[in-house]
CSV table of C-alpha atoms in Angstrom, one decimal:
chain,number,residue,atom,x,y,z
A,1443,UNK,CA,10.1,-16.6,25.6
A,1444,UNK,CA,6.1,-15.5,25.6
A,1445,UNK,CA,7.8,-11.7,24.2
A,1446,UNK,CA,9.9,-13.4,21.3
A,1447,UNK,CA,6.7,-15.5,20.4
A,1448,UNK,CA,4.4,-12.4,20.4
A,1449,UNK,CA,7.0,-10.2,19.1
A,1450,UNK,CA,7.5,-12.7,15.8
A,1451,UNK,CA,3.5,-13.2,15.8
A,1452,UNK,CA,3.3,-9.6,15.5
A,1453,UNK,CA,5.8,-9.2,12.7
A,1454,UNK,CA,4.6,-11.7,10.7
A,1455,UNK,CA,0.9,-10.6,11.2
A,1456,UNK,CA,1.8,-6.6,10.3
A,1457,UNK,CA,4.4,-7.7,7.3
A,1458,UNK,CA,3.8,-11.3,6.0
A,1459,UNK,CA,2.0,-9.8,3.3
A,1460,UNK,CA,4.2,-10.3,0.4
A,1461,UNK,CA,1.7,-8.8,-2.8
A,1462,UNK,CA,3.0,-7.2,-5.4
A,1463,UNK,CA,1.4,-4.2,-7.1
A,1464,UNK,CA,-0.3,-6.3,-9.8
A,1465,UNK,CA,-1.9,-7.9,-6.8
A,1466,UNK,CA,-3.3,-4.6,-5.4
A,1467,UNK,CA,-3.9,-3.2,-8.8
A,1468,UNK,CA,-6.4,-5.8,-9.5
A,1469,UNK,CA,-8.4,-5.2,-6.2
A,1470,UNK,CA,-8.1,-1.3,-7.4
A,1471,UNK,CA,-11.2,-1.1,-9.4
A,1472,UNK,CA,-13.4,-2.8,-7.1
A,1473,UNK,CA,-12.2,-0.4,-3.8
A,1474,UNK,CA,-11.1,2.2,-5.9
A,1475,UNK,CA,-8.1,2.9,-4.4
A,1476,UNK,CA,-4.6,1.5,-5.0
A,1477,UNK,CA,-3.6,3.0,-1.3
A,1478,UNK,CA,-6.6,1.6,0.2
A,1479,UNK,CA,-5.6,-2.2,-0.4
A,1480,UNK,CA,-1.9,-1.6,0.6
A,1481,UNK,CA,-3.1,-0.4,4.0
A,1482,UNK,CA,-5.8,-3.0,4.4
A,1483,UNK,CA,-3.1,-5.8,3.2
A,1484,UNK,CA,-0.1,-4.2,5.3
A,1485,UNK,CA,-0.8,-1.9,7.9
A,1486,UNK,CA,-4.7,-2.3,9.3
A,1487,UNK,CA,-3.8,-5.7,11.7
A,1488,UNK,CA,-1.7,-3.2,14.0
A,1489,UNK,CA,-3.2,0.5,12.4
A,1490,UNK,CA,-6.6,1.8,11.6
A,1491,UNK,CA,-7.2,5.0,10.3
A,1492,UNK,CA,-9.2,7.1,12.8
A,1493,UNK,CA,-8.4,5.3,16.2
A,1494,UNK,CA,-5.2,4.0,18.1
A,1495,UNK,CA,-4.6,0.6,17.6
A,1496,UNK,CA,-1.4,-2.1,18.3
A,1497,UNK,CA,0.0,1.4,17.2
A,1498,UNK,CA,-1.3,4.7,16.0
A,1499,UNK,CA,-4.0,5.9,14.1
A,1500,UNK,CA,-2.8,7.1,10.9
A,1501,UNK,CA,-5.0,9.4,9.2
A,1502,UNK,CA,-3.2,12.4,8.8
A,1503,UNK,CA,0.0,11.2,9.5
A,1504,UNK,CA,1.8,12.9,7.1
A,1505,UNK,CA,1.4,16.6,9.1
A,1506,UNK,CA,2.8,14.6,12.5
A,1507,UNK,CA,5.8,13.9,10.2
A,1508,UNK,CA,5.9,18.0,9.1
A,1509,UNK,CA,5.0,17.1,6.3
A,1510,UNK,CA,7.9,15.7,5.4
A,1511,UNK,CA,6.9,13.0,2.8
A,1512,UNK,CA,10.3,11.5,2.4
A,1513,UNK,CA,11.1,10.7,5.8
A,1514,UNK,CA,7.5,9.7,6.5
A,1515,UNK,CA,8.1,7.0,3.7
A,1516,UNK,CA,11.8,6.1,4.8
A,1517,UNK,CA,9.9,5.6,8.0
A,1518,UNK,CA,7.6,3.2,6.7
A,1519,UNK,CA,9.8,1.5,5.0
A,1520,UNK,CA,12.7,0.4,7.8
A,1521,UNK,CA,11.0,2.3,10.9
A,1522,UNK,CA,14.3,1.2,12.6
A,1523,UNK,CA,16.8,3.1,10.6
A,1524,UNK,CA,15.2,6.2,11.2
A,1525,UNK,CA,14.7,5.7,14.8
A,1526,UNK,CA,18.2,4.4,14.9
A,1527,UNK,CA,19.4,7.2,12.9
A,1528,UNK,CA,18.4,9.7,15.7
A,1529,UNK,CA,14.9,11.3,14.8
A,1530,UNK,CA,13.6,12.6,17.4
A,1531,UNK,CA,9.9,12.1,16.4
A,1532,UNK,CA,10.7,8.6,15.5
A,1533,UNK,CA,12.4,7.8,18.7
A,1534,UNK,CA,9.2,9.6,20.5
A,1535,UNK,CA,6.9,7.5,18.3
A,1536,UNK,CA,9.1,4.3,19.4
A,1537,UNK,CA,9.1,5.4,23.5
A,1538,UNK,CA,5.0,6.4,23.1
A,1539,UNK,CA,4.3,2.8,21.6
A,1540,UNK,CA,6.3,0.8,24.6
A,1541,UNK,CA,8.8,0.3,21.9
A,1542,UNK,CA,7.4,-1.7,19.4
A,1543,UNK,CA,9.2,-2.6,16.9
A,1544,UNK,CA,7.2,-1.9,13.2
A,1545,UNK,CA,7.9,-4.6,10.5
A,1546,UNK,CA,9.8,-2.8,7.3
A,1547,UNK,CA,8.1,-2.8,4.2
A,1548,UNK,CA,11.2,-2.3,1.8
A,1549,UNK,CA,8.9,-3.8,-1.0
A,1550,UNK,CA,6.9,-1.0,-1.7
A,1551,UNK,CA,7.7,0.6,-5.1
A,1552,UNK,CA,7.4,4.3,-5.5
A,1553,UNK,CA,4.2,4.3,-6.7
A,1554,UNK,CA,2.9,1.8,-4.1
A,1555,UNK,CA,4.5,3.8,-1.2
A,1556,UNK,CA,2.8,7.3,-3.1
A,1557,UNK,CA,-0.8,6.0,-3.3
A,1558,UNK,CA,-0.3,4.3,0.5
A,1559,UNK,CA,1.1,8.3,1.4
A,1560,UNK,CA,-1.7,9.8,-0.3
A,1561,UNK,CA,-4.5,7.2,1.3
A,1562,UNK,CA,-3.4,8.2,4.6
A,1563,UNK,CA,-3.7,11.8,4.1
């Protein structure tokens, strides 16, 4: 029971966020960066850039992936597909991080999920 609780606290802390872009755009011009208030809004409760976290640090994530930019985004989008789908780095990802489960982000337009990409890198 104290698992499902944290596991659903978790969830709804790392994905509750439900902003659209016009949300982030308008935070844009004050940070500067579209991809900046994505990750603050959607990824920096369980992530930070430059240190380990609830789960990893992400700058530079995109060379850990090969860089391979499409499967890094499917990734962030429904982590659970690709893990389920048999990536290896995925499933290593999921065994390092005593199998957490990361929320999906299927929200993210192109462009959101390009500026988050290019933030990160």
């Amino acid at each position: 029971m104290v698992l499902c609780l944290s596991t659903l606290s978790l969830l709804w802390a790392c994905g509750s966020s439900n902003s659209s872009i016009g949300d982030y755009k308008s935070k844009e011009k004050a940070s500067g960066s579209l991809g900046a208030n994505i990750f603050d809004a959607k990824c920096s409760m369980c992530h930070s850039l430059n240190e380990d976290k609830i789960g990893p640090a992400l700058s530079g994530v995109k060379q850990r992936w090969g860089n391979d930019e499409a499967k890094l985004k499917m990734f962030i989008r429904d982590a659970q597909s690709v893990i389920s789908g048999g990536d290896a780095y995925a499933a290593t990802l999921y065994e390092k991080w005593n199998k957490s489960n990361m929320p999906s982000f299927p929200n993210l337009n192109d462009e959101e999920m390009n500026d988050l990409v290019e933030y990160l890198n």
